Coordinates of C-alpha atoms and ligand atoms in Angstrom, one line a residue:
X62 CA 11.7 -9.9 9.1
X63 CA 10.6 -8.5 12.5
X64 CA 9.5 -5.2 12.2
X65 CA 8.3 -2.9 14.9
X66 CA 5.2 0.1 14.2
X67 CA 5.1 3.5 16.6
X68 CA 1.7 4.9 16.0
X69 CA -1.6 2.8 15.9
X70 CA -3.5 5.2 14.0
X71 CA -4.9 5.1 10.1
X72 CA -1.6 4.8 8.9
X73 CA 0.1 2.9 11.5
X74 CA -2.5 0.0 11.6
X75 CA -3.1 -0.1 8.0
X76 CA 1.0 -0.5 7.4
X77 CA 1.1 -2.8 10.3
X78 CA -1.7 -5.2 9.0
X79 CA -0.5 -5.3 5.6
X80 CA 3.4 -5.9 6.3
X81 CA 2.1 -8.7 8.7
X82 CA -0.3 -10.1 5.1
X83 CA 3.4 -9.9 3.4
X84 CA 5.0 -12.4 6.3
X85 CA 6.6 -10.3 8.3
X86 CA 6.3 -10.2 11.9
X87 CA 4.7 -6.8 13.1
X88 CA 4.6 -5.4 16.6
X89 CA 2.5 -2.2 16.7
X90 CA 3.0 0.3 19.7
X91 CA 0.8 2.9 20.8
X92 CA 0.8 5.1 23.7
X93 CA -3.0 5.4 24.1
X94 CA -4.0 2.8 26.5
X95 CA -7.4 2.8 25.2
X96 CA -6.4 2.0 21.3
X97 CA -4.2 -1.2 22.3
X98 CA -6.7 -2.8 25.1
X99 CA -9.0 -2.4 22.3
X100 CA -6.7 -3.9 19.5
X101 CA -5.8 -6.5 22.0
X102 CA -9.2 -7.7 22.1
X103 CA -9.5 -7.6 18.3
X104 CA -11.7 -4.5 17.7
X105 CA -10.1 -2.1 15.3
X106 CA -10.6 1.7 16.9
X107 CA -11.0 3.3 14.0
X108 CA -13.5 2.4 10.9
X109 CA -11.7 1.6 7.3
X110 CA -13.6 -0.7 5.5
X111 CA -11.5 -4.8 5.5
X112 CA -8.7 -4.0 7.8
X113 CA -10.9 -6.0 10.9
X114 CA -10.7 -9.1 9.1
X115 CA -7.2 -8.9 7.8
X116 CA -6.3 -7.8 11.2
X117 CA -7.8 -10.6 12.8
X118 CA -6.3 -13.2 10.3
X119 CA -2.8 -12.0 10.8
X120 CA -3.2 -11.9 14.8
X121 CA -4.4 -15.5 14.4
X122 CA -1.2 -16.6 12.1
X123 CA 0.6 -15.1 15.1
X124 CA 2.6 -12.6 13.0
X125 CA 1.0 -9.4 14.3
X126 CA 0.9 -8.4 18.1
X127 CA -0.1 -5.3 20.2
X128 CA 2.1 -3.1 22.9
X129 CA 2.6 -0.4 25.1
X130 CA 6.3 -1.3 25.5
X131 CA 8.6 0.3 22.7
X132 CA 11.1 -1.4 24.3
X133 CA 10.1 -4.9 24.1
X134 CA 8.4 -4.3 20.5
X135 CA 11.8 -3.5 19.4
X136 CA 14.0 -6.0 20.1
X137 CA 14.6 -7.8 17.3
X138 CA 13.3 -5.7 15.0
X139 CA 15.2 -4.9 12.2
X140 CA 13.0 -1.8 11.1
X141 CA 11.5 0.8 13.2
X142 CA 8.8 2.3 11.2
X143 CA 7.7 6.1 13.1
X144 CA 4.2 6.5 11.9
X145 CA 2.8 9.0 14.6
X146 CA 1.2 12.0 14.1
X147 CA 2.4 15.1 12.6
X148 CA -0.5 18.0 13.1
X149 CA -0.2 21.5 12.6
X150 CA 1.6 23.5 15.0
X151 CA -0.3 26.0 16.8
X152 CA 0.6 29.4 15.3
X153 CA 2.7 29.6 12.9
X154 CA 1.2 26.3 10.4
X155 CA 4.6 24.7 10.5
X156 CA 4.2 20.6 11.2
X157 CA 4.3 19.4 14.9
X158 CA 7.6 17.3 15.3
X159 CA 7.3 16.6 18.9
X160 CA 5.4 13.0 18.9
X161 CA 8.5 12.2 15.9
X162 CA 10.9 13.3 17.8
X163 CA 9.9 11.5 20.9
X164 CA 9.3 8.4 19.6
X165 CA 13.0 8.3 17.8
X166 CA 14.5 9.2 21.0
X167 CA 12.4 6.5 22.9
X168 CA 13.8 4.0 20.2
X169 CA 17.2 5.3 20.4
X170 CA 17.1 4.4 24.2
X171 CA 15.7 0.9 23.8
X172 CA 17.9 0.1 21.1
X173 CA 20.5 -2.4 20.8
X174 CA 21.8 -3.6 17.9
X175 CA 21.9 -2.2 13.9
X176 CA 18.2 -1.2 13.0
X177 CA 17.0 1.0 10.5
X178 CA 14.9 3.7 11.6
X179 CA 12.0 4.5 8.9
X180 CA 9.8 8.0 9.3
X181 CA 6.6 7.0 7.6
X182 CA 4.7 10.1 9.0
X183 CA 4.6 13.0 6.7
X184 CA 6.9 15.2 7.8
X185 CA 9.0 18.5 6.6
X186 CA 12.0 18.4 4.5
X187 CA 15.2 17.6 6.5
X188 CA 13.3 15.7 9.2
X189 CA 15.3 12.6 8.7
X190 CA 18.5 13.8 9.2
X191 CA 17.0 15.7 12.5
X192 CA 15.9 12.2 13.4
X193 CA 19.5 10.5 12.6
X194 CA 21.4 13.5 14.9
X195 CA 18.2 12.4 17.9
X196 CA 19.1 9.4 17.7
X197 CA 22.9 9.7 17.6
X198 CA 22.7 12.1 20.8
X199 CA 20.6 10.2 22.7
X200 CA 22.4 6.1 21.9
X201 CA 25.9 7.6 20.5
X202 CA 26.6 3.1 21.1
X203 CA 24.2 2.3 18.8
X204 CA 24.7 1.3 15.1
X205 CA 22.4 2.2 12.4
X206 CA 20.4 4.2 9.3
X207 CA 17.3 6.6 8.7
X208 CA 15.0 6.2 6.2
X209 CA 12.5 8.1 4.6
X210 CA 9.1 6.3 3.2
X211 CA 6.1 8.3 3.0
X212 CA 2.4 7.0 2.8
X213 CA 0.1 7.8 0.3
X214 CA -2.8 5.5 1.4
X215 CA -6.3 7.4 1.2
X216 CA -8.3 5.7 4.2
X217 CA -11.5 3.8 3.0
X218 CA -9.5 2.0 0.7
X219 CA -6.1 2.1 2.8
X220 CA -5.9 -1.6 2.3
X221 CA -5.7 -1.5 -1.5
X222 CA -3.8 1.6 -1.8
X223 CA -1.3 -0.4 0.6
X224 CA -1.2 -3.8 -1.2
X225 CA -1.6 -2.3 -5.4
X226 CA 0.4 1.1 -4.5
X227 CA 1.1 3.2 -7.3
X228 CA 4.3 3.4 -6.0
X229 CA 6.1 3.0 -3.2
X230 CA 9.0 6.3 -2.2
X231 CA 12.2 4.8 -0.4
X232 CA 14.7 7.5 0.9
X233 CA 17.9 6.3 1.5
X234 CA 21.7 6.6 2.5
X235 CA 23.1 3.5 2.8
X236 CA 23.0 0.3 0.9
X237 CA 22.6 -1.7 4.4
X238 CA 19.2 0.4 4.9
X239 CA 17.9 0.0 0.9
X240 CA 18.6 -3.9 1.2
X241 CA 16.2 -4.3 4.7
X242 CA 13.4 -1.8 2.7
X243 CA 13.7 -4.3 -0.6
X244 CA 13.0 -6.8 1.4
X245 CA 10.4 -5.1 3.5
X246 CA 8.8 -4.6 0.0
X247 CA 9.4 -7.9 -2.1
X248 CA 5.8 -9.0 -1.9
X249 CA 4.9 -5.7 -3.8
X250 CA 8.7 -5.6 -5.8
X251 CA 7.8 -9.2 -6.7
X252 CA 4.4 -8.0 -8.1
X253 CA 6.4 -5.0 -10.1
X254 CA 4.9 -2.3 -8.1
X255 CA 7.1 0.1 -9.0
X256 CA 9.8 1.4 -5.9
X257 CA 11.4 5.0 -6.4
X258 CA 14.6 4.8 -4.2
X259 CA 15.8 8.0 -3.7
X260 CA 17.5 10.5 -1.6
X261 CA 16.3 11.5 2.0
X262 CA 15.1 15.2 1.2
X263 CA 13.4 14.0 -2.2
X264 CA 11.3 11.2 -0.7
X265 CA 10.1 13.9 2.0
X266 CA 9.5 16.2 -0.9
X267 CA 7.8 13.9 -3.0
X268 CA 4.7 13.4 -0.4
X269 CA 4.3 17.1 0.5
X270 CA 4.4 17.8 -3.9
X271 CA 1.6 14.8 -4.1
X272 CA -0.6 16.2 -2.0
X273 CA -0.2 19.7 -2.7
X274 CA -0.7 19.3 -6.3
X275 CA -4.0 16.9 -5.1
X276 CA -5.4 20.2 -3.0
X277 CA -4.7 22.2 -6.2
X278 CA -6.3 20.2 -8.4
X279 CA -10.0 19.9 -5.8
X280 CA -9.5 23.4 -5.6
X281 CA -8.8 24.6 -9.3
X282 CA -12.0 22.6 -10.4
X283 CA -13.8 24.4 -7.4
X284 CA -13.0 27.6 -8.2
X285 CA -13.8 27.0 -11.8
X286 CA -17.3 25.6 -10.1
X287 CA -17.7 29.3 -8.5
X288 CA -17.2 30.6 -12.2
X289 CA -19.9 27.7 -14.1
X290 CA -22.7 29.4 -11.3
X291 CA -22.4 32.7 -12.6
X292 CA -21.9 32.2 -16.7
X293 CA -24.3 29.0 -16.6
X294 CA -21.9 26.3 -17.3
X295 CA -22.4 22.8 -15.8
X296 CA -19.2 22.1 -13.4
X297 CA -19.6 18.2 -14.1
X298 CA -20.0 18.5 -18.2
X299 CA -16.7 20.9 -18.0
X300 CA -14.7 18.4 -15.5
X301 CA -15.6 15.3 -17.8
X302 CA -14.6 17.2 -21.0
X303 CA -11.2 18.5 -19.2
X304 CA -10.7 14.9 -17.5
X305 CA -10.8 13.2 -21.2
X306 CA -7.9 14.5 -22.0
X307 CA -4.6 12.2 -20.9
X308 CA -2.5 15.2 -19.9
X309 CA -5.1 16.3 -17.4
X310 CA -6.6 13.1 -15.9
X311 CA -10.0 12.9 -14.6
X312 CA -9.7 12.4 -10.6
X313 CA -9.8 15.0 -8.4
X314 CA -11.9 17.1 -10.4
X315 CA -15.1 16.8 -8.3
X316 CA -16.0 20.2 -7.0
X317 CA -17.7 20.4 -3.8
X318 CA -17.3 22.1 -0.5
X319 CA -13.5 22.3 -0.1
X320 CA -11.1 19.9 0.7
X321 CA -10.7 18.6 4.7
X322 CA -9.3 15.6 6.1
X323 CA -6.3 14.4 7.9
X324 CA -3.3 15.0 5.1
X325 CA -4.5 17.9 2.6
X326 CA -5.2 20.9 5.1
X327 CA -2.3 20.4 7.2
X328 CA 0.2 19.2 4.2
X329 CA -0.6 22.1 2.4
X330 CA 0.0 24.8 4.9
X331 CA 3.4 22.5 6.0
X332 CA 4.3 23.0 2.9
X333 CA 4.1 26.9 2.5
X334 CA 5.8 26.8 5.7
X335 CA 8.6 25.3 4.5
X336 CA 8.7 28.0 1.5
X337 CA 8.9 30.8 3.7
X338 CA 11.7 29.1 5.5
X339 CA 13.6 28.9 2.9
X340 CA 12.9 31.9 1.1
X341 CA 11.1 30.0 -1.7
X342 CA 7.6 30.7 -1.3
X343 CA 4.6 28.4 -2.2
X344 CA 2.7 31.1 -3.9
X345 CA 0.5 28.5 -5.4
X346 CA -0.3 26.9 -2.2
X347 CA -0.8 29.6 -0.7
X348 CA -3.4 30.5 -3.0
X349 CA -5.2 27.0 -3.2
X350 CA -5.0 27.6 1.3
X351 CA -7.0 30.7 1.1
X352 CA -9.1 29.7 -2.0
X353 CA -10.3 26.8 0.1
X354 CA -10.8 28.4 2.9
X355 CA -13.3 31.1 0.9
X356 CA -15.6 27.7 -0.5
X357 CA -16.8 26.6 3.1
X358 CA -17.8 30.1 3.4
X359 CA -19.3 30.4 0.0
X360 CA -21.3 27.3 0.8
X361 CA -22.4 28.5 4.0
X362 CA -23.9 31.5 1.8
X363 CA -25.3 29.0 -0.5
X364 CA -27.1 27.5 2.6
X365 CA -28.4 30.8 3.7
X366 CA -29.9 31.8 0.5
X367 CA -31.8 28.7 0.9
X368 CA -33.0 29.3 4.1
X369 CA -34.5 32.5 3.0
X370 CA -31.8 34.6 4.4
X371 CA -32.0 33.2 8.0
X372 CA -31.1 30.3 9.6
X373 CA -33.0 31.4 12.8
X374 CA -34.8 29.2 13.7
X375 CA -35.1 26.7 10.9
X376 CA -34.9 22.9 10.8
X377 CA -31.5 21.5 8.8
X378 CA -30.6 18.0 8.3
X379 CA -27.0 17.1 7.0
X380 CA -25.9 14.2 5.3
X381 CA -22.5 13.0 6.2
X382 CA -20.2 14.6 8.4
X383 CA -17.0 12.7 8.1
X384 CA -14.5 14.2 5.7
X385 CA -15.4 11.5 2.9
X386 CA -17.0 8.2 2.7
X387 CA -16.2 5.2 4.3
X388 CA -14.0 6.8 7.4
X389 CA -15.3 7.8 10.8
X390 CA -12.3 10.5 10.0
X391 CA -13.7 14.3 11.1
X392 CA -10.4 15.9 11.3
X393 CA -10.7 19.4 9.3
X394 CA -13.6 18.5 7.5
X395 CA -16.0 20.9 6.1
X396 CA -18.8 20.0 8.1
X397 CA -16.8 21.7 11.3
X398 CA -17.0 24.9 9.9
X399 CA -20.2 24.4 8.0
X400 CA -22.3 23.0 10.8
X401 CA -21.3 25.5 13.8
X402 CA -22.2 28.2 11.0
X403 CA -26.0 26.5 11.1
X404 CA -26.4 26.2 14.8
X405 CA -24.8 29.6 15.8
X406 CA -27.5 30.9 13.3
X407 CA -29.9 29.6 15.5
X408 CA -30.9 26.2 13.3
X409 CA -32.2 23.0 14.9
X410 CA -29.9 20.7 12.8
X411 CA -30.2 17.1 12.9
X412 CA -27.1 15.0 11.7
X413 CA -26.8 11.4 9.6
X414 CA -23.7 10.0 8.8
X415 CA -23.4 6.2 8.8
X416 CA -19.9 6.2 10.9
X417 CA -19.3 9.6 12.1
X418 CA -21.3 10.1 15.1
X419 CA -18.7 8.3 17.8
X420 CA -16.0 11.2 16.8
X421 CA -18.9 13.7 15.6
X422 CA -20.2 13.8 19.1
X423 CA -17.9 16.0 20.6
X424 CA -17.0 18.0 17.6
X425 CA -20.3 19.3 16.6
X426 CA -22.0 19.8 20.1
X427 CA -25.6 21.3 19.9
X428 CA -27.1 19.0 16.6
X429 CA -28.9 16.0 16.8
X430 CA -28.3 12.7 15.6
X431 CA -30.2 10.4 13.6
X432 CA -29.9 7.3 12.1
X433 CA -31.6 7.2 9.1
X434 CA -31.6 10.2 6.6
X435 CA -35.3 10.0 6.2
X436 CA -36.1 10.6 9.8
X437 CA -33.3 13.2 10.0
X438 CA -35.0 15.1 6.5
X439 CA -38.8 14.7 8.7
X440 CA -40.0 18.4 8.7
X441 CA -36.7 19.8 7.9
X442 CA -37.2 22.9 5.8
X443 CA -33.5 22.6 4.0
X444 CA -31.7 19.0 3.7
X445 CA -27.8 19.6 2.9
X446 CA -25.9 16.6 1.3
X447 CA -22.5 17.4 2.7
X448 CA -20.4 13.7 2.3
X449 CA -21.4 11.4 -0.6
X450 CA -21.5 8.2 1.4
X451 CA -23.2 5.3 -1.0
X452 CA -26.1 5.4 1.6
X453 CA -27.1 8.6 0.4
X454 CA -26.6 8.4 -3.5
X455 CA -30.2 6.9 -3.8
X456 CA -32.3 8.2 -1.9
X457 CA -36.1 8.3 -2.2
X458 CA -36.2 11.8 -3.0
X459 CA -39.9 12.1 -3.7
X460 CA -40.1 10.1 -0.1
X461 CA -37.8 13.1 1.6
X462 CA -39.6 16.1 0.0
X463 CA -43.0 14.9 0.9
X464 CA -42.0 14.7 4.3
X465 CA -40.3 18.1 4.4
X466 CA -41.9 21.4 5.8
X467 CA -40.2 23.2 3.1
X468 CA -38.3 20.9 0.2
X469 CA -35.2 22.5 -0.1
X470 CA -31.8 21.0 -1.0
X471 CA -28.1 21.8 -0.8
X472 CA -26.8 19.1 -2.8
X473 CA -22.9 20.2 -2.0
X474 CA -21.1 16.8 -3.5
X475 CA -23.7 17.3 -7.0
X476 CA -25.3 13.6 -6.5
X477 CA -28.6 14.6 -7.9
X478 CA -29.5 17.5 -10.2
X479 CA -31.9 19.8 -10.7
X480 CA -34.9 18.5 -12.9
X481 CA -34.5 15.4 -10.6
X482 CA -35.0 17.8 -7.8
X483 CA -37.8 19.6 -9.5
X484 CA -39.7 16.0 -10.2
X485 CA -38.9 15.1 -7.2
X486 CA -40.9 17.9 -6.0
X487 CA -38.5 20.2 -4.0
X488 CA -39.2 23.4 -4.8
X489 CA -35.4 24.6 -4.2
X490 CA -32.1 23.0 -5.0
X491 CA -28.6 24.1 -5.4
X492 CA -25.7 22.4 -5.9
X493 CA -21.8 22.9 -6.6
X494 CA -20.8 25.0 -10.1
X495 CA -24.3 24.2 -11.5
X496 CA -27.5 26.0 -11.9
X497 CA -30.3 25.4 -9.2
X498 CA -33.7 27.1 -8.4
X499 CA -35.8 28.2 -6.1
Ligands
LIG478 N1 -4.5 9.5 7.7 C1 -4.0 9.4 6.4 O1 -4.8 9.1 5.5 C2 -2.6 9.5 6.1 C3 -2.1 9.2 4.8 C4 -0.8 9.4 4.5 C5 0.1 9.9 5.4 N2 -0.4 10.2 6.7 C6 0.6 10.7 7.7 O2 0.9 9.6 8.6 C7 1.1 10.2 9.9 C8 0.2 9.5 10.9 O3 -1.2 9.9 10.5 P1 -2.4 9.2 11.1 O4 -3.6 9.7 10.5 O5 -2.2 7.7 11.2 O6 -2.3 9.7 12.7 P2 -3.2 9.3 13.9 O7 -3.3 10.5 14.7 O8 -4.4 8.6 13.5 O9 -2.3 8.3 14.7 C9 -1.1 8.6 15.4 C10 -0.9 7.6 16.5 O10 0.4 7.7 17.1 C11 0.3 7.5 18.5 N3 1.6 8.0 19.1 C12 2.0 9.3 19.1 N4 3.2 9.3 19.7 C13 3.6 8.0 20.0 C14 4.7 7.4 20.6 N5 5.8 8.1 21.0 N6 4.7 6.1 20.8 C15 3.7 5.3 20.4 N7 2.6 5.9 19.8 C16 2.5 7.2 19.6 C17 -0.9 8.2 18.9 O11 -1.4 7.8 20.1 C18 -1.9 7.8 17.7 O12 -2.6 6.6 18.0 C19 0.9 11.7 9.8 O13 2.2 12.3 9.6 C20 0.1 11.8 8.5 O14 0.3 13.1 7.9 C21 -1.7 10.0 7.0

């Protein structure tokens, strides 16, 4: 099948490289100069952990090629997958449709014969069928269907989710659109991954459910992690002995600074969007929105109280700036609202992450940037683990404290503990829904 990808960003590339590793042949477009010279040349522009050499082997097989032109990528192409971003509006929370829209009425201009038009970006219930009348208005020649499939690849292991999905969510109208996305998918059918054909308005409901329900659970354990500090429960012993039971399931019940990222901040205020639209409101969205919002500020508090009150004038390494491990991805995570809070209060703070600085650089002007966490933790008086990247789930701690002006730890992601700490030789440590000391 020839199939042709609008986006080349986490989820466009990903997609594109693994239905190229199925057979088919992929064209991805993008509009930013920059990504495809660099994609051309074989260097992946963003970091996720395998897709360089898959990439690579499918460019060599000559199955997977690189554009600027729509129109040329199109041709062909029996599927038009829209994977371009769909940010926050400015304002009002609702999703951005513009780069959507745009890029279904670019198609519907370049188009030619029957294709079927895919929306793999997240986007708002009743998108689709916004995208078919686009696309009707602007080629009223031109033959062909819409179809919704959203993505539920996590990046740093987009490539598995993508290949071993739980499930794949086919929205459909037609039985000429559900035969080219079965055979889009046989690799995975053929491997009985599961594929949940359904309705337009359900498959766009199902993503925006998944990850709502994903922030709620992060943010239910973290709010029960605000409650272990002050009775003296241990957040981790109560999440193990709620995850053990089938019903409840044990991942995404790590409490730590709030959820960020590229999907869960924006999905979830889409999503209460949407409610109020409709008169259906999200009270329990909204609540997870706001709770969320109160745990960067509670851990900037934490911070504080380890600093003595005052972070005037203080030294402050962080570990791991990125929203999670293994991504170079910043967008909304804690450490932008965390960080600025330690620099405006007057803190040298020096920054580690082992891909975040090439996006971090401009985000978190004013820190500086080390490469190794034991230089960055060199006379610090507080040392704040803020993303559990493997790099930092062993670290010398005895090493660290020694070198410290003042062994103190904000251990926001619960790696270590505190007698480990104590041993160590820190003489303060907190972490997330446990008790610390200083
Ligand atoms: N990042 C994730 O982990 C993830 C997971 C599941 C779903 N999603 C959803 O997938 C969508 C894409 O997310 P992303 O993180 O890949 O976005 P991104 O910002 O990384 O990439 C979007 C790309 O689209 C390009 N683009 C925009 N308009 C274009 C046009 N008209 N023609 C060609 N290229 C165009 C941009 O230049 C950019 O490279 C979003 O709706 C997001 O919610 C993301």
């Amino acid at each position: 099948m020839k199939i042709a990808m609008i986006g080349t960003g986490y989820v466009g590339l990903v997609s594109g490289v693994c239905f190229s590793d199925f057979g088919h042949n992929v064209v991805c477009v993008d509009k930013d100069q920059r990504k495809i010279d660099m994609l051309e040349r074989g260097e992946v522009p963003i970091y996720e952990p395998g897709l360089d050499a898959l990439m690579a082997k499918n460019v060599e097989a000559g199955r997977l090629a690189f554009t600027l032109d729509l129109a040329s990528a199109i041709e062909g192409a029996e599927a038009v997958f829209i994977a371009v971003g769909t940010p926050t509006r400015r304002g009002d929370g609702h999703a951005d449709l513009t780069y959507v829209m745009a890029a279904a009425e670019e198609i519907a201009r370049a188009a030619k014969d029957y294709v079927v038009i895919v929306t793999k970006s997240t986007v708002p219930v009743g998108t689709n069928r916004k995208v078919r009348e686009v696309v009707a208005a602007a080629n009223p020649e031109l033959e062909f269907d819409v179809a919704s499939n959203p993505e539920f690849l996590r990046e740093g292991a987009a490539i598995d989710d993508f290949m071993k999905p739980d499930r794949v969510v086919v929205g459909v109208e037609s039985d000429r659109a559900s035969k080219v996305m079965s055979e889009i998918y046989r690799p995975l059918y053929l491997r009985d991954f599961p594929i949940v054909t359904t309705d337009l308005e359900s498959a766009e409901m199902i993503k925006y459910a998944a990850n709502a329900f994903l922030a709620t659970k992060i943010t239910f354990i973290n709010e029960i992690a605000a409650l272990c500090e002050k009775v003296g429960a241990d957040v981790k012993q109560v999440s193990k002995g709620m995850g053990m039971d089938n019903r409840i399931g044990n991942k995404f019940l790590h409490a730590g600074p709030g959820y960020g990222g590229s999907c869960f901040p924006k999905d979830t205020k889409a999503l209460a969007r949407i409610g109020q639209e409709h008169a259906s409101p999200m009270y329990i969205t909204e609540a997870v929105i706001a709770v969320n919002e109160d745990m960067k500020r509670r851990m900037i508090e934490k911070l504080q109280d380890l600093c003595d009150g005052s972070f005037n004038g203080k030294t402050i390494a962080v570990l791991g700036v990125t929203f999670k491990p293994n991504t170079d991805d910043m967008r909304d995570a804690p450490s932008l609202t965390i960080v600025p809070a330690l620099v405006g209060g007057g803190a040298k703070v020096r920054v580690c992450d082992p891909q975040g600085q090439h996006e971090g650089e401009v985000l978190l002007p004013g820190v500086q940037w080390q490469d190794d966490p034991y230089d960055a933790a060199t006379g610090a008086d507080l040392i704040v683990l803020l993303t559990e990247w493997n790099e930092f789930r062993a670290l010398d701690l005895g090493k660290i404290a020694e070198s410290m002006t003042r062994p103190a730890m904000a251990d926001l992601r619960n790696i270590y503990n505190a007698t480990v700490a104590r041993d160590a030789g820190f003489v303060a440590y907190d972490s997330v829904g446990r008790i610390g000391f200083s």
